[in-house]
Tab-separated table of C-alpha atoms in Angstrom:
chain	number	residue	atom	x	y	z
A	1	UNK	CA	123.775	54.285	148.963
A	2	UNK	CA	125.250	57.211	147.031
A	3	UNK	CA	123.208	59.771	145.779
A	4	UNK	CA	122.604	59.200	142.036
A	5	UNK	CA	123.696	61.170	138.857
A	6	UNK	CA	121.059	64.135	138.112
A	7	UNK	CA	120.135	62.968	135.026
A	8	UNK	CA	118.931	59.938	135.511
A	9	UNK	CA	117.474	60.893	139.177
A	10	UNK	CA	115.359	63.305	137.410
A	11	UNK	CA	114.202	60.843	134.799
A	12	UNK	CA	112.979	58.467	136.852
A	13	UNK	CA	111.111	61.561	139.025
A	14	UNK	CA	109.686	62.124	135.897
A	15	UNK	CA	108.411	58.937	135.259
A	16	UNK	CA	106.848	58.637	138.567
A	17	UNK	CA	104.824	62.304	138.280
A	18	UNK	CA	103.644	60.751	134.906
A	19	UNK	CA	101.860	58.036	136.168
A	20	UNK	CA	99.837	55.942	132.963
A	21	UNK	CA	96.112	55.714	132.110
A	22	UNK	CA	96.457	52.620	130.771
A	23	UNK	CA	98.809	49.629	130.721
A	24	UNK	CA	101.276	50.085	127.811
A	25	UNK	CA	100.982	47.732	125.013
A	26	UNK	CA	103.944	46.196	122.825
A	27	UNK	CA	104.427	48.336	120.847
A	28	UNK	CA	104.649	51.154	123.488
A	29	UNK	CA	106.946	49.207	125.209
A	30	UNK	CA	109.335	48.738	122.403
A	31	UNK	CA	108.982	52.359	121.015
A	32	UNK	CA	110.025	53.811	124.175
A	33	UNK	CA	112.902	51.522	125.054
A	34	UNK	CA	115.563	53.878	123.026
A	35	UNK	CA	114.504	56.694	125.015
A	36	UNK	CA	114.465	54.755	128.523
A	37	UNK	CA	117.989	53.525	127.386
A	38	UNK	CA	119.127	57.039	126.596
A	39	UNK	CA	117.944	58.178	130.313
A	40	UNK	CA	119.666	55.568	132.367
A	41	UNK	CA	122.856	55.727	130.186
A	42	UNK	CA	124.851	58.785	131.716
A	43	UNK	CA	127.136	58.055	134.011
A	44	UNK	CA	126.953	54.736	133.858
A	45	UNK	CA	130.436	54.603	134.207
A	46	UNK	CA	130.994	56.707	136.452
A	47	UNK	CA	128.725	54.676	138.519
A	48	UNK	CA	130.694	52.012	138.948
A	49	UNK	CA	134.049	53.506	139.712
A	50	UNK	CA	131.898	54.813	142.351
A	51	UNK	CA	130.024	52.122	143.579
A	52	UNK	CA	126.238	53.704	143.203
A	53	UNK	CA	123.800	51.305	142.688
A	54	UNK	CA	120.915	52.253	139.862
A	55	UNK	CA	117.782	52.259	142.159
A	56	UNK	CA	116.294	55.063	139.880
A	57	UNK	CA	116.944	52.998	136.770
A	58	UNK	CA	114.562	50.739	138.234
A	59	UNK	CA	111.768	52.809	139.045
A	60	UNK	CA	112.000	53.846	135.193
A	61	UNK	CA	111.589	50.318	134.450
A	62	UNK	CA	108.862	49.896	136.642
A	63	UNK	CA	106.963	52.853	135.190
A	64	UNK	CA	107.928	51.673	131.422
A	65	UNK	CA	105.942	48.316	131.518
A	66	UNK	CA	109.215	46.163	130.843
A	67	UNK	CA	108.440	43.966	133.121
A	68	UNK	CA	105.186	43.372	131.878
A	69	UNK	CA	106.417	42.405	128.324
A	70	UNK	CA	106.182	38.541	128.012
A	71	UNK	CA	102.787	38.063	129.907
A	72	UNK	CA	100.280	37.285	127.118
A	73	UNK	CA	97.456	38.793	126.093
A	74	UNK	CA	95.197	36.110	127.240
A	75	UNK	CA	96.591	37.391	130.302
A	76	UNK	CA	95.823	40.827	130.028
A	77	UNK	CA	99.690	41.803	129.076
A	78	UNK	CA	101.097	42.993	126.131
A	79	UNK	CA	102.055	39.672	124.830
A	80	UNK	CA	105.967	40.243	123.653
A	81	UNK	CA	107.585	37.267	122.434
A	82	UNK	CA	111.432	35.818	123.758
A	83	UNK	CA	113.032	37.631	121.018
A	84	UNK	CA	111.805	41.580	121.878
A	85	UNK	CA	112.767	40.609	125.469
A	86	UNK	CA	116.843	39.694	124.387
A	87	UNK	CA	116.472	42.691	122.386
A	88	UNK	CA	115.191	44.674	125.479
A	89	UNK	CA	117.944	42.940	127.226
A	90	UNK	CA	120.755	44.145	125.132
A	91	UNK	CA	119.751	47.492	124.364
A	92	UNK	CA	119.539	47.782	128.066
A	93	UNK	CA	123.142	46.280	128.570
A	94	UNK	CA	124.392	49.211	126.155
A	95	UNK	CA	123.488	51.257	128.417
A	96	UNK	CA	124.409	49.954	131.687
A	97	UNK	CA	124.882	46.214	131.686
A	98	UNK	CA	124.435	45.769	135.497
A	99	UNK	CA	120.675	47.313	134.930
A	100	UNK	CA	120.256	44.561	132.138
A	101	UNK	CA	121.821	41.778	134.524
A	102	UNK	CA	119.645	42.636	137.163
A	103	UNK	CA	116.590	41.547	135.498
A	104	UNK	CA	117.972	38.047	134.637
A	105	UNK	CA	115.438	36.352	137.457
A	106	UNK	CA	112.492	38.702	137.055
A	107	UNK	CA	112.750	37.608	132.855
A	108	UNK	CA	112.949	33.706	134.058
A	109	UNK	CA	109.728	34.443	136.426
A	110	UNK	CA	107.997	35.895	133.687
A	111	UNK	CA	108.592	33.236	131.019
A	112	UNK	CA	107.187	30.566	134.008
A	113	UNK	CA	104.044	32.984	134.421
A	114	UNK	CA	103.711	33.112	130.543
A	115	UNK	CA	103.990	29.365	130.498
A	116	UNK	CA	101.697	28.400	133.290
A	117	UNK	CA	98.747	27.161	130.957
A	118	UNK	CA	96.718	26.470	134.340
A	119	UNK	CA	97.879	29.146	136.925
A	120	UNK	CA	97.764	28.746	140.348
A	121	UNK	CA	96.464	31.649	142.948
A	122	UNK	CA	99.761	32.165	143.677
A	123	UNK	CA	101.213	32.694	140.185
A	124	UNK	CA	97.541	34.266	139.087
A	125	UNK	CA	99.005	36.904	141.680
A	126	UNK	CA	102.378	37.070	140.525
A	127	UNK	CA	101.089	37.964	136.718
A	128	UNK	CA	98.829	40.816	138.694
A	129	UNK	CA	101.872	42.148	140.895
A	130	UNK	CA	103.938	42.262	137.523
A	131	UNK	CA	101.020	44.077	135.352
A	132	UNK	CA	101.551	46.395	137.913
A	133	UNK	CA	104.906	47.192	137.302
A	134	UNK	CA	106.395	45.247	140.156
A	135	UNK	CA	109.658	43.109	139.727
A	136	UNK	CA	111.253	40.299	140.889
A	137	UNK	CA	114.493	38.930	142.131
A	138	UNK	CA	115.718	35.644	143.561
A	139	UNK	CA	117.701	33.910	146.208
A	140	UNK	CA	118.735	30.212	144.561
A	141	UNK	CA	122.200	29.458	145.437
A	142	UNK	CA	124.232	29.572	148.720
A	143	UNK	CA	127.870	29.659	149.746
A	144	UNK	CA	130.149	27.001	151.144
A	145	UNK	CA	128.160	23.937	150.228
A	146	UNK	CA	130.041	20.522	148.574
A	147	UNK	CA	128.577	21.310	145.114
A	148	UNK	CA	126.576	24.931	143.775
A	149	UNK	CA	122.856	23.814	143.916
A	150	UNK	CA	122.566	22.545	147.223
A	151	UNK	CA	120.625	24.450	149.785
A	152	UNK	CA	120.557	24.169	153.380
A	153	UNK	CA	117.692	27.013	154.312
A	154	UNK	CA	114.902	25.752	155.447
A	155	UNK	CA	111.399	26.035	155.602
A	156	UNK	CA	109.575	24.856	158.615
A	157	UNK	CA	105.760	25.027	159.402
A	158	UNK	CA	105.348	26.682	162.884
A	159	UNK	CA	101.852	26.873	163.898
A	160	UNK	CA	99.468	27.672	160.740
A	161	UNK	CA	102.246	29.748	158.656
A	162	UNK	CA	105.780	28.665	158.714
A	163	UNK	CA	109.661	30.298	158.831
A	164	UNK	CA	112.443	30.306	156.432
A	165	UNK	CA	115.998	30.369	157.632
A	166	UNK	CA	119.153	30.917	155.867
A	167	UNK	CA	121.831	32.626	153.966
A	168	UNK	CA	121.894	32.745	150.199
A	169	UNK	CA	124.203	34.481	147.956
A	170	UNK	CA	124.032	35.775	144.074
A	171	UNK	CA	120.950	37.202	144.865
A	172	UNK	CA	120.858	38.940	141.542
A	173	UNK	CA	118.330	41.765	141.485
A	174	UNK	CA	116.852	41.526	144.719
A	175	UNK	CA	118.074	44.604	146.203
A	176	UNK	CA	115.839	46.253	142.958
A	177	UNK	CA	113.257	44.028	143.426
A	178	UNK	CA	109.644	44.357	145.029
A	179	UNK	CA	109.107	40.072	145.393
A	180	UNK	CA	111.592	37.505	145.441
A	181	UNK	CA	111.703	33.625	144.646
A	182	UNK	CA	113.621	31.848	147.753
A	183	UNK	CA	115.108	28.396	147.292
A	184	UNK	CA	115.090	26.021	150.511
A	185	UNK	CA	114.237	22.711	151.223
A	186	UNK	CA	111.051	21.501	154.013
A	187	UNK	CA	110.625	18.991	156.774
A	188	UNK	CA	110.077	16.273	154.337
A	189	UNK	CA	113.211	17.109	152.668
A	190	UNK	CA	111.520	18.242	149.460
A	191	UNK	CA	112.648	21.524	147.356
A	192	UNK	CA	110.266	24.139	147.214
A	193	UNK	CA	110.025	27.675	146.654
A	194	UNK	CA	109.125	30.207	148.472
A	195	UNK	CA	107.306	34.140	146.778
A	196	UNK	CA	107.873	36.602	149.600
A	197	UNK	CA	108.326	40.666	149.770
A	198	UNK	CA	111.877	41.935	149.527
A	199	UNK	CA	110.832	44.136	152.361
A	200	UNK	CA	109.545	41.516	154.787
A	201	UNK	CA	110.654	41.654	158.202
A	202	UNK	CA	113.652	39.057	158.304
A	203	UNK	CA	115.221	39.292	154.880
A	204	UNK	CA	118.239	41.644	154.834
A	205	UNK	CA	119.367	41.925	151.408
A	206	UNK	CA	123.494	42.994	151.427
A	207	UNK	CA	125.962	44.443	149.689
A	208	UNK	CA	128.710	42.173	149.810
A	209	UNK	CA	129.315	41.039	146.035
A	210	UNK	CA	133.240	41.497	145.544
A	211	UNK	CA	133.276	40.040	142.257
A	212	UNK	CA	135.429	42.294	139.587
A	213	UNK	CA	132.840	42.715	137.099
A	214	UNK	CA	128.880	43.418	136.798
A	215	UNK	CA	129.314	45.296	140.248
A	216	UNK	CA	126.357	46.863	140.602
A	217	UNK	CA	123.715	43.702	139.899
A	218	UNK	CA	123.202	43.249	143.598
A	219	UNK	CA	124.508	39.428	143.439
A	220	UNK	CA	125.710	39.330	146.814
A	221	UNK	CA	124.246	37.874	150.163
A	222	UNK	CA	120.136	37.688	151.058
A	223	UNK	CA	119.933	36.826	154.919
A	224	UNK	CA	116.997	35.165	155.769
A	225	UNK	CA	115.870	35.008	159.634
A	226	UNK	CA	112.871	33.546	160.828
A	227	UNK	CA	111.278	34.743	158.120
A	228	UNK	CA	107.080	34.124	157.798
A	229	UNK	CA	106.100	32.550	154.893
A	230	UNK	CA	102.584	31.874	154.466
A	231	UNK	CA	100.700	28.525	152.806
A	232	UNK	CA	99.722	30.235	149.763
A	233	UNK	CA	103.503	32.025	149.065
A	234	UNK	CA	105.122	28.030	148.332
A	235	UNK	CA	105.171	26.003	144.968
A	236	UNK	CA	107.220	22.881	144.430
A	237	UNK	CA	110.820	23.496	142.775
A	238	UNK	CA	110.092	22.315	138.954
A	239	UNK	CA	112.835	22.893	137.601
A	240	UNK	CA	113.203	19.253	135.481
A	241	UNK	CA	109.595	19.938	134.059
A	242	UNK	CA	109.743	20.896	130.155
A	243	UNK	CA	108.927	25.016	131.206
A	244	UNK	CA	111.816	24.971	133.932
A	245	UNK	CA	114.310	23.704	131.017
A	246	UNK	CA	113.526	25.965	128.836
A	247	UNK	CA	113.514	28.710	130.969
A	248	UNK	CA	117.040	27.663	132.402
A	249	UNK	CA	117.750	28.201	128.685
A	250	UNK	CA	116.321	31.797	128.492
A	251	UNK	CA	118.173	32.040	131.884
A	252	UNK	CA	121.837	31.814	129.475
A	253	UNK	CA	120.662	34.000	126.826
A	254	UNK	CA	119.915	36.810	128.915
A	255	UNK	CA	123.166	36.399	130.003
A	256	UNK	CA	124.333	36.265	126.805
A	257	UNK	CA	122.252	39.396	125.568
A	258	UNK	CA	123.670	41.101	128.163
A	259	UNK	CA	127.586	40.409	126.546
A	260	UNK	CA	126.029	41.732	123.221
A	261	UNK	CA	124.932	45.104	125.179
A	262	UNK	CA	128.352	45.031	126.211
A	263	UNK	CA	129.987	44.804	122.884
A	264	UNK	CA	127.534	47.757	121.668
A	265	UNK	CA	128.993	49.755	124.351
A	266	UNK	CA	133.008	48.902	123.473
A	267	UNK	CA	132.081	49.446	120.255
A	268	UNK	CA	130.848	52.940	120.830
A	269	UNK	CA	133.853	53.675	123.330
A	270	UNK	CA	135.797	52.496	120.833
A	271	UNK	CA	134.676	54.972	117.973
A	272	UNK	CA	133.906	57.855	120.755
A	273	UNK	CA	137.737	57.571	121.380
A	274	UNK	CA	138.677	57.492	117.998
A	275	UNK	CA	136.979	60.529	116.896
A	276	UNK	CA	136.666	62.678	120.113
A	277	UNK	CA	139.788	61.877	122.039
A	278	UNK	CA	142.370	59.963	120.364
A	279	UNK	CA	145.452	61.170	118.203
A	280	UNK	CA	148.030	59.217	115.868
A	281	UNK	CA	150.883	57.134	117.043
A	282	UNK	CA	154.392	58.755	116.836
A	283	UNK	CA	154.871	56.370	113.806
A	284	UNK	CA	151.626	56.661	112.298
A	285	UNK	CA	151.605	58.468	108.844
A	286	UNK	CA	148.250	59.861	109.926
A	287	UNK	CA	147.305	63.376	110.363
A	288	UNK	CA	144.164	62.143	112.347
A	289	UNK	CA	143.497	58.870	114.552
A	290	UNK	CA	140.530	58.293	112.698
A	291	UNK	CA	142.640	58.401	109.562
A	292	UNK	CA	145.315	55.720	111.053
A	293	UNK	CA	144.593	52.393	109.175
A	294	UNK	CA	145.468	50.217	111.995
A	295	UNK	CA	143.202	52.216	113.905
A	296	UNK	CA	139.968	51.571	111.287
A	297	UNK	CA	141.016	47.923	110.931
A	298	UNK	CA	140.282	47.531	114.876
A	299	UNK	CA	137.123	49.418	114.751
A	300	UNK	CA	136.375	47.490	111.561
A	301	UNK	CA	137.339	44.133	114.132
A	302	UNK	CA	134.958	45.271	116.571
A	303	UNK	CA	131.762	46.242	114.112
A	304	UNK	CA	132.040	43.112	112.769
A	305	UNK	CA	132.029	41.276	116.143
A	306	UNK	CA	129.087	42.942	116.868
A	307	UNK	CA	127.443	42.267	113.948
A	308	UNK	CA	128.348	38.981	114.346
A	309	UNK	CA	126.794	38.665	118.244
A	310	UNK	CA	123.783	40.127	117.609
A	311	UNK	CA	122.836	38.199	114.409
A	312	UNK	CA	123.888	34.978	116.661
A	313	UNK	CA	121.894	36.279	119.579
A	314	UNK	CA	118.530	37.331	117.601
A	315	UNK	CA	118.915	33.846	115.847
A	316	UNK	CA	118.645	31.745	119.460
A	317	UNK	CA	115.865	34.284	120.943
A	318	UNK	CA	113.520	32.866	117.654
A	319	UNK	CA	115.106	29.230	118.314
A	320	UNK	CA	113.681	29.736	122.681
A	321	UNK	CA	110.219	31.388	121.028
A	322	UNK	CA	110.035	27.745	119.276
A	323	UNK	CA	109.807	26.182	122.256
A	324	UNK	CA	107.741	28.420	123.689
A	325	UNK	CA	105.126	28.255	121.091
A	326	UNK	CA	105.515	24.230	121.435
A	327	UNK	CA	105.088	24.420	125.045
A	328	UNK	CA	101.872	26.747	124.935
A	329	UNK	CA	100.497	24.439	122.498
A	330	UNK	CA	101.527	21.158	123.309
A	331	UNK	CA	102.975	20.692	120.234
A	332	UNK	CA	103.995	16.295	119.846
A	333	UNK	CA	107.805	17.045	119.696
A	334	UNK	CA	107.937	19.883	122.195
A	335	UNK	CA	110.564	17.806	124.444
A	336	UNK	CA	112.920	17.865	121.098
A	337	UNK	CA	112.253	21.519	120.369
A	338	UNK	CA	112.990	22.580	123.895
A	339	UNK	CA	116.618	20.679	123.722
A	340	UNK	CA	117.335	22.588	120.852
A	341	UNK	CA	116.831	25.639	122.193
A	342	UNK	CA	119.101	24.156	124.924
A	343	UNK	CA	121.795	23.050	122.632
A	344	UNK	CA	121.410	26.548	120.190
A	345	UNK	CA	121.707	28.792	123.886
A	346	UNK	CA	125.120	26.424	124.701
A	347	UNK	CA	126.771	27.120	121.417
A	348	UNK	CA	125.442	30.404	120.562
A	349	UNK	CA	127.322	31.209	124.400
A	350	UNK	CA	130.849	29.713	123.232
A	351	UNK	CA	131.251	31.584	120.152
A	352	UNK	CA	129.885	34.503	121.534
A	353	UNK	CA	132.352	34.334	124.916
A	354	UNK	CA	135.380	34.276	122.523
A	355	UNK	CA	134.175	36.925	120.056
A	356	UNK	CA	133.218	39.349	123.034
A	357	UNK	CA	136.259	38.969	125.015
A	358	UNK	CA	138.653	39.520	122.372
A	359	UNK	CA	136.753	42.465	121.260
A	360	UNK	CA	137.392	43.723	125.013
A	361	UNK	CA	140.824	43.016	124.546
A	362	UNK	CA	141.397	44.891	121.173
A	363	UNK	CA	139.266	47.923	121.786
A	364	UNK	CA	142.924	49.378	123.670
A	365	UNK	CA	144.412	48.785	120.458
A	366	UNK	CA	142.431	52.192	119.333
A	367	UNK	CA	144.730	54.417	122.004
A	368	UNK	CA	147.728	54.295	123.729
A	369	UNK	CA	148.276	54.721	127.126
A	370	UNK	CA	145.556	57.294	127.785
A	371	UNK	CA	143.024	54.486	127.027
A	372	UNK	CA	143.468	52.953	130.001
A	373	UNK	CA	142.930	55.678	132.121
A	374	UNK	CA	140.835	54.906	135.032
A	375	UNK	CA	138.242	57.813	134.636
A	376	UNK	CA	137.486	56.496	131.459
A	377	UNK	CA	136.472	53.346	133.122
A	378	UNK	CA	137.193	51.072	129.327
A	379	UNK	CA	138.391	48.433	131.254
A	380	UNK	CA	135.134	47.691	132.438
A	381	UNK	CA	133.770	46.147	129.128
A	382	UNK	CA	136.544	42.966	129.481
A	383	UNK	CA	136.107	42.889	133.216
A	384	UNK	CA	131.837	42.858	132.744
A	385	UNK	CA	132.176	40.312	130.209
A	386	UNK	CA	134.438	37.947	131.860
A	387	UNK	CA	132.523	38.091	134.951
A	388	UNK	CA	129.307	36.900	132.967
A	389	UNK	CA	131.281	34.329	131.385
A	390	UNK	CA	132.354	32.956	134.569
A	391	UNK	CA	128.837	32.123	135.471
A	392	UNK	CA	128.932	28.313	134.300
A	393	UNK	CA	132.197	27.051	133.002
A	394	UNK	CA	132.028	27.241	129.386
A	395	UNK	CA	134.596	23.756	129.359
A	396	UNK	CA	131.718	21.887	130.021
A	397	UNK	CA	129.190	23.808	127.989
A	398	UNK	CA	131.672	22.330	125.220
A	399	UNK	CA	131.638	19.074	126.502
A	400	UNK	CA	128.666	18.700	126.805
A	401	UNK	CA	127.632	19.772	123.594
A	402	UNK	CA	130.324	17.741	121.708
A	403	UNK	CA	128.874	14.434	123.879
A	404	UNK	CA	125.237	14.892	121.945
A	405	UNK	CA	127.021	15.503	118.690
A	406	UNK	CA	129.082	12.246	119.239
A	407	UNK	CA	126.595	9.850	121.437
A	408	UNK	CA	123.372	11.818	121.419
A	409	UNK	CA	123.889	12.095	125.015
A	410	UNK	CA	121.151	14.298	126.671
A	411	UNK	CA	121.802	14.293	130.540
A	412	UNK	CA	122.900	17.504	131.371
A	413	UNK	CA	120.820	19.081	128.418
A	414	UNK	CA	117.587	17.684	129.660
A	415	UNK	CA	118.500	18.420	134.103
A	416	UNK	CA	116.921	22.405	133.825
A	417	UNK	CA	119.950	23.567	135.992
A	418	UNK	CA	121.951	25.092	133.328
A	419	UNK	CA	121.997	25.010	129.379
């Protein structure tokens, strides 16, 4: 990889030399996030023309305690709820959304730890390898199968351990990533998964995502080759269980979050531009761009869609931390409160889609050509956002959603895959 911009190299030296006495608490966490924003913003742009991944963006992380911020107290963490998480998640995306994107899996491995009312060894482990600053990725889906969801790796006992074989792709976050969760399916054809070392001999993590937006979130291709796997590194998949739903829930919002990071970002392009770079049309009656009323009416367009998106946003992180609450309790109508945390994550993701991507769209109605010069890099918002969009096709999301509000239909709500 590229060497990375000095500013943020240094940062994250920084971070390293200061190693901390004790593991941050909440509200260190959440005071410092502005500042660990503000170091891995710079060039963030320039990074992706470029194609330089943000490996010291994650060693900031690491040394921040991020990571660390859903595992309860109980559990010796700092005990952050769903809703400083989003917010952790969008003021990340601000600054660089693939950084934010990147921690999609380790946020949904978290949640499960947080959840786990009787932990295993194996995720007793996990919450000790994340109090430590470590993060995770994952390796779910694959390529070229009949439908997305089916595997073909496969894990096979050989002698007292066994070996994983296979080829998965949107590997979000791995490449950052100290541990990853692998998908496959055993002898007895049963889905399991797999906790194993991103830097175990056998997995080759690649470079190969081509997609036109979020280029940097490592969501290409982990090859998997004979790779050990011991007895105590495999869970069943439990995805269908009440904590996998809701999780596949928080799974969208980060997403989600991550569009609102976006919009904060157009929106300051937007106004940057404005004020710093743009001047009046040949027809405007304006001295100054800034003083061009067309010109405020956009930026007016795009405050108020991102007012709009976080308010939205904020308002389905407290519906998730609902279930969550109901799940850690066992509250009597936990199954209900976990579908509508499902159903609030679907619909807060439509109106959101359509009020991000037109805000995209209308930020080059602040400048004329100039705006869409390439070393400004604007066209990156629209291309980021469309790209998360694209993740699960928001036709069905619809559908889906109008089916309960018509027949109470549940199916797809209740199947932990998606919504």
């Amino acid at each position: 990889m590229n060497a990375f911009v000095t500013p943020l190299r240094q940062a994250a030296a920084a971070q390293e030399s200061a190693a901390p006495s004790a593991r941050p608490s909440r509200t260190d966490i959440l005071s410092g996030l502005p500042q660990l924003a503000a170091a891995i913003a710079p060039g963030a742009a320039q990074r992706e023309l470029q194609r330089e991944a943000p490996f010291a963006a994650f060693e900031l992380l690491r040394a921040s305690g991020i990571g660390a911020l859903r595992i309860g107290r109980e559990q010796g963490g700092p005990g952050g709820s769903i809703a400083d998480v989003i917010e952790v998640v969008a003021t990340l995306a601000a600054a660089d959304s693939n950084v934010a994107h990147a921690l999609r899996t380790h946020f949904n491995t978290t949640e499960l730890l947080r959840l786990d009312r009787s932990p295993s060894p194996l995720a007793q482990r996990q919450i000790g390898w994340v109090l430590e600053g470590k993060l995770f990725g994952g390796a779910f889906t694959e390529l070229g199968t009949a439908r997305a969801g089916i595997s073909t790796s496969t894990l096979r006992r050989e002698g007292e351990h066994h070996r994983l074989n296979g080829k998965k792709y949107y590997a979000t976050g791995t490449a950052y990533a100290d541990y990853f969760n692998v998908f496959a399916v055993n002898a007895q054809e049963q889905g399991i998964t797999a906790v194993i070392p991103v830097q175990r001999e056998g997995v080759r993590v690649l470079d190969d995502w081509d997609g036109m937006g979020q280029r940097l979130t490592a969501s290409g291709s982990v090859e998997l080759d004979n790779v050990l796997v011991y007895d105590d590194e495999i869970s069943p998949s439990s995805r269908e269980q009440l904590p996998g739903r809701h999780a596949s829930a928080l799974r969208q919002l980060i997403l989600v979050a991550t569009a609102a990071g976006i919009v904060r970002n157009l929106f300051s392009d937007a106004r940057h531009y404005v004020l710093h770079l743009g001047r009046p049309a040949m027809h405007s009656p304006a001295e100054r761009s800034r003083d061009d009323h067309f010109v405020q009416a956009v930026v007016g367009e795009l405050a108020a869609a991102r007012y709009a998106i976080d308010q939205l946003v904020a308002e389905n992180a407290r519906q998730l931390d609902l279930g969550a609450e109901a799940l850690l309790l066992e509250h009597d109508d936990t199954e209900n409160i976990v579908l509508q945390g499902a159903l609030a994550t679907a619909k807060t993701q439509l109106v959101v889609s359509r009020l991000a991507l037109n805000a995209a769209e209308r930020l080059f109605e602040v400048g004329g050509a100039s705006a869409t010069s390439r070393k400004l890099n604007l066209d990156r918002h629209w291309r980021n956002l469309r790209t998360i969009f694209s993740h699960n096709p928001l036709l069905h999301k619809s559908r889906v959603v109008g089916d309960y509000e018509l027949n109470g239909t549940r199916t797809h709500l209740e199947e932990g895959r998606v919504f």
